[in-house]
PDB file of C-alpha atoms in Angstrom:
ATOM      1  CA  UNK M  88       0.109   0.229  -0.065  1.00  0.00           C
ATOM      2  CA  UNK M  89       1.283   3.190  -1.136  1.00  0.00           C
ATOM      3  CA  UNK M  90      -0.531   7.273  -0.037  1.00  0.00           C
ATOM      4  CA  UNK M  91      -0.200  10.235  -2.104  1.00  0.00           C
ATOM      5  CA  UNK M  92      -0.729  13.340  -1.500  1.00  0.00           C
ATOM      6  CA  UNK M  93      -2.462  15.431  -3.576  1.00  0.00           C
ATOM      7  CA  UNK M  94      -2.329  19.646  -3.909  1.00  0.00           C
ATOM      8  CA  UNK M  95      -5.931  21.485  -3.072  1.00  0.00           C
ATOM      9  CA  UNK M  96      -6.503  24.816  -2.891  1.00  0.00           C
ATOM     10  CA  UNK M  97      -7.424  24.025   0.474  1.00  0.00           C
ATOM     11  CA  UNK M  98      -4.598  21.789   1.602  1.00  0.00           C
ATOM     12  CA  UNK M  99      -2.973  18.767   1.510  1.00  0.00           C
ATOM     13  CA  UNK M 100      -5.483  15.671   0.779  1.00  0.00           C
ATOM     14  CA  UNK M 101      -4.045  12.307   1.446  1.00  0.00           C
ATOM     15  CA  UNK M 102      -5.282   9.558  -0.690  1.00  0.00           C
ATOM     16  CA  UNK M 103      -3.929   5.563   0.106  1.00  0.00           C
ATOM     17  CA  UNK M 104      -3.515   4.058  -3.744  1.00  0.00           C
ATOM     18  CA  UNK M 105      -3.390   0.166  -3.079  1.00  0.00           C
ATOM     19  CA  UNK M 106      -0.941  -1.730  -5.146  1.00  0.00           C
ATOM     20  CA  UNK M 107      -1.901  -5.238  -6.932  1.00  0.00           C
ATOM     21  CA  UNK M 108      -0.710  -8.823  -4.623  1.00  0.00           C
ATOM     22  CA  UNK M 109      -1.255 -10.964  -7.012  1.00  0.00           C
ATOM     23  CA  UNK M 110      -2.800 -13.523  -5.379  1.00  0.00           C
ATOM     24  CA  UNK M 111      -4.882 -16.394  -8.009  1.00  0.00           C
ATOM     25  CA  UNK M 112      -5.786 -18.114  -4.539  1.00  0.00           C
ATOM     26  CA  UNK M 113      -6.375 -17.762  -1.213  1.00  0.00           C
ATOM     27  CA  UNK M 114      -4.365 -18.495   1.738  1.00  0.00           C
ATOM     28  CA  UNK M 115      -4.429 -21.566   3.537  1.00  0.00           C
ATOM     29  CA  UNK M 116      -5.503 -19.921   6.369  1.00  0.00           C
ATOM     30  CA  UNK M 117      -8.640 -17.317   4.072  1.00  0.00           C
ATOM     31  CA  UNK M 118      -9.638 -21.040   1.890  1.00  0.00           C
ATOM     32  CA  UNK M 119     -13.320 -21.241   1.737  1.00  0.00           C
ATOM     33  CA  UNK M 120     -14.570 -24.351   4.105  1.00  0.00           C
ATOM     34  CA  UNK M 121     -17.794 -25.273   3.940  1.00  0.00           C
ATOM     35  CA  UNK M 122     -18.592 -27.188   7.507  1.00  0.00           C
ATOM     36  CA  UNK M 123     -17.679 -22.851   9.228  1.00  0.00           C
ATOM     37  CA  UNK M 124     -20.418 -21.298   7.221  1.00  0.00           C
ATOM     38  CA  UNK M 125     -22.597 -25.068   6.893  1.00  0.00           C
ATOM     39  CA  UNK M 126     -22.561 -24.400  10.986  1.00  0.00           C
ATOM     40  CA  UNK M 127     -23.647 -20.770  10.973  1.00  0.00           C
ATOM     41  CA  UNK M 128     -26.291 -21.381   8.468  1.00  0.00           C
ATOM     42  CA  UNK M 129     -27.923 -24.038  11.300  1.00  0.00           C
ATOM     43  CA  UNK M 130     -26.982 -21.719  14.531  1.00  0.00           C
ATOM     44  CA  UNK M 131     -28.889 -19.059  12.758  1.00  0.00           C
ATOM     45  CA  UNK M 132     -31.967 -20.211  11.203  1.00  0.00           C
ATOM     46  CA  UNK M 133     -32.803 -22.524  15.006  1.00  0.00           C
ATOM     47  CA  UNK M 134     -31.764 -19.640  16.591  1.00  0.00           C
ATOM     48  CA  UNK M 135     -34.050 -17.128  15.288  1.00  0.00           C
ATOM     49  CA  UNK M 136     -36.309 -19.565  13.661  1.00  0.00           C
ATOM     50  CA  UNK M 137     -37.663 -22.444  16.447  1.00  0.00           C
ATOM     51  CA  UNK M 138     -40.777 -21.656  17.784  1.00  0.00           C
ATOM     52  CA  UNK M 139     -41.452 -19.038  15.103  1.00  0.00           C
ATOM     53  CA  UNK M 140     -45.248 -19.289  14.052  1.00  0.00           C
ATOM     54  CA  UNK M 141     -44.564 -17.964  10.378  1.00  0.00           C
ATOM     55  CA  UNK M 142     -46.458 -14.493   9.038  1.00  0.00           C
ATOM     56  CA  UNK M 143     -46.516 -13.378   5.626  1.00  0.00           C
ATOM     57  CA  UNK M 144     -47.255 -10.110   6.364  1.00  0.00           C
ATOM     58  CA  UNK M 145     -43.142  -9.806   8.092  1.00  0.00           C
ATOM     59  CA  UNK M 146     -42.241 -12.550   6.417  1.00  0.00           C
ATOM     60  CA  UNK M 147     -40.050  -9.924   4.112  1.00  0.00           C
ATOM     61  CA  UNK M 148     -38.380  -8.354   6.159  1.00  0.00           C
ATOM     62  CA  UNK M 149     -37.516 -11.716   8.024  1.00  0.00           C
ATOM     63  CA  UNK M 150     -35.653 -13.195   5.413  1.00  0.00           C
ATOM     64  CA  UNK M 151     -33.639 -10.068   4.618  1.00  0.00           C
ATOM     65  CA  UNK M 152     -32.652 -10.150   8.859  1.00  0.00           C
ATOM     66  CA  UNK M 153     -31.685 -13.643   8.498  1.00  0.00           C
ATOM     67  CA  UNK M 154     -29.846 -13.020   5.001  1.00  0.00           C
ATOM     68  CA  UNK M 155     -27.422  -9.409   6.810  1.00  0.00           C
ATOM     69  CA  UNK M 156     -27.203 -11.593  10.176  1.00  0.00           C
ATOM     70  CA  UNK M 157     -25.364 -13.894   8.169  1.00  0.00           C
ATOM     71  CA  UNK M 158     -23.506 -12.477   6.128  1.00  0.00           C
ATOM     72  CA  UNK M 159     -21.825 -11.020   8.443  1.00  0.00           C
ATOM     73  CA  UNK M 160     -21.665 -13.424   9.938  1.00  0.00           C
ATOM     74  CA  UNK M 161     -19.642 -15.231   7.162  1.00  0.00           C
ATOM     75  CA  UNK M 162     -17.997 -11.903   6.505  1.00  0.00           C
ATOM     76  CA  UNK M 163     -16.250 -12.198  10.405  1.00  0.00           C
ATOM     77  CA  UNK M 164     -14.652 -15.558   9.303  1.00  0.00           C
ATOM     78  CA  UNK M 165     -12.170 -14.107   7.989  1.00  0.00           C
ATOM     79  CA  UNK M 166     -12.887 -14.423   3.603  1.00  0.00           C
ATOM     80  CA  UNK M 167     -11.591 -11.409   3.044  1.00  0.00           C
ATOM     81  CA  UNK M 168     -11.478 -11.403  -1.460  1.00  0.00           C
ATOM     82  CA  UNK M 169     -14.529 -13.544  -1.482  1.00  0.00           C
ATOM     83  CA  UNK M 170     -17.713 -12.033  -2.342  1.00  0.00           C
ATOM     84  CA  UNK M 171     -20.763 -13.097  -0.528  1.00  0.00           C
ATOM     85  CA  UNK M 172     -24.266 -13.794  -1.796  1.00  0.00           C
ATOM     86  CA  UNK M 173     -26.237 -14.719   0.702  1.00  0.00           C
ATOM     87  CA  UNK M 174     -29.977 -16.141  -1.016  1.00  0.00           C
ATOM     88  CA  UNK M 175     -32.759 -17.133   1.737  1.00  0.00           C
ATOM     89  CA  UNK M 176     -35.897 -17.988   0.969  1.00  0.00           C
ATOM     90  CA  UNK M 177     -38.818 -18.343   4.012  1.00  0.00           C
ATOM     91  CA  UNK M 178     -42.361 -20.181   2.840  1.00  0.00           C
ATOM     92  CA  UNK M 179     -45.603 -21.443   4.986  1.00  0.00           C
ATOM     93  CA  UNK M 180     -44.913 -25.375   5.492  1.00  0.00           C
ATOM     94  CA  UNK M 181     -49.005 -26.559   4.141  1.00  0.00           C
ATOM     95  CA  UNK M 182     -47.358 -29.678   2.585  1.00  0.00           C
ATOM     96  CA  UNK M 183     -45.775 -28.781  -0.339  1.00  0.00           C
ATOM     97  CA  UNK M 184     -43.401 -29.770  -2.777  1.00  0.00           C
ATOM     98  CA  UNK M 185     -40.458 -26.647  -2.828  1.00  0.00           C
ATOM     99  CA  UNK M 186     -38.148 -27.114  -4.988  1.00  0.00           C
ATOM    100  CA  UNK M 187     -34.967 -24.279  -5.655  1.00  0.00           C
ATOM    101  CA  UNK M 188     -32.091 -24.160  -8.503  1.00  0.00           C
ATOM    102  CA  UNK M 189     -29.122 -21.808  -9.215  1.00  0.00           C
ATOM    103  CA  UNK M 190     -26.481 -21.263 -11.686  1.00  0.00           C
ATOM    104  CA  UNK M 191     -22.872 -19.438 -10.970  1.00  0.00           C
ATOM    105  CA  UNK M 192     -19.788 -20.038 -13.103  1.00  0.00           C
ATOM    106  CA  UNK M 193     -17.131 -20.130 -10.895  1.00  0.00           C
ATOM    107  CA  UNK M 194     -13.954 -21.436 -10.390  1.00  0.00           C
ATOM    108  CA  UNK M 195     -13.968 -25.131  -8.198  1.00  0.00           C
ATOM    109  CA  UNK M 196     -10.408 -24.541  -6.126  1.00  0.00           C
ATOM    110  CA  UNK M 197     -11.132 -21.248  -5.323  1.00  0.00           C
ATOM    111  CA  UNK M 198     -15.622 -21.108  -4.666  1.00  0.00           C
ATOM    112  CA  UNK M 199     -17.311 -21.864  -2.668  1.00  0.00           C
ATOM    113  CA  UNK M 200     -20.748 -22.455  -1.832  1.00  0.00           C
ATOM    114  CA  UNK M 201     -22.809 -23.734   1.658  1.00  0.00           C
ATOM    115  CA  UNK M 202     -27.023 -24.290   2.190  1.00  0.00           C
ATOM    116  CA  UNK M 203     -29.202 -25.578   5.281  1.00  0.00           C
ATOM    117  CA  UNK M 204     -33.189 -25.839   5.565  1.00  0.00           C
ATOM    118  CA  UNK M 205     -35.035 -25.183   9.194  1.00  0.00           C
ATOM    119  CA  UNK M 206     -38.174 -26.575   8.694  1.00  0.00           C
ATOM    120  CA  UNK M 207     -40.909 -26.726  12.547  1.00  0.00           C
ATOM    121  CA  UNK M 208     -44.977 -26.843  11.849  1.00  0.00           C
ATOM    122  CA  UNK M 209     -45.749 -23.719  10.333  1.00  0.00           C
ATOM    123  CA  UNK M 210     -42.824 -22.457   8.093  1.00  0.00           C
ATOM    124  CA  UNK M 211     -39.847 -23.532   6.182  1.00  0.00           C
ATOM    125  CA  UNK M 212     -36.216 -21.678   4.545  1.00  0.00           C
ATOM    126  CA  UNK M 213     -33.329 -21.886   2.941  1.00  0.00           C
ATOM    127  CA  UNK M 214     -31.093 -20.651   3.561  1.00  0.00           C
ATOM    128  CA  UNK M 215     -27.287 -20.628   0.146  1.00  0.00           C
ATOM    129  CA  UNK M 216     -23.899 -18.791   0.783  1.00  0.00           C
ATOM    130  CA  UNK M 217     -21.789 -18.844  -2.392  1.00  0.00           C
ATOM    131  CA  UNK M 218     -18.387 -17.182  -1.821  1.00  0.00           C
ATOM    132  CA  UNK M 219     -16.253 -16.168  -5.102  1.00  0.00           C
ATOM    133  CA  UNK M 220     -12.703 -15.784  -4.912  1.00  0.00           C
ATOM    134  CA  UNK M 221     -11.758 -12.008  -6.202  1.00  0.00           C
ATOM    135  CA  UNK M 222      -7.897 -11.297  -6.957  1.00  0.00           C
TER     136      UNK M 222
END
């Protein structure tokens, strides 16, 4: 990382200029670890939805809160060079079938995903996390 001074009429401004690291693969400690993310998904869904009753009015707000909570906990694991995408679907459980699919172009050596499903007497939820390594 380098810093440069820019001459401005009001004074000097410090601008941070980032240099390329030329890393094309994550280091061993920042490599995607599905089991750690899977545990987060299980914990968040169980903590937030255990004993809850499906409410169609609050459903969209609940999914946004779940996705934000999951995203923050996954980022706290230190996958700093991964773009994290979180997808949460919540619905009423009435004996119906639910199918969900997704596609993405990625590198199997550096990118990854985790998925978890939760179900109680009145609702179901699926949460998926996709992590794409960027240079």
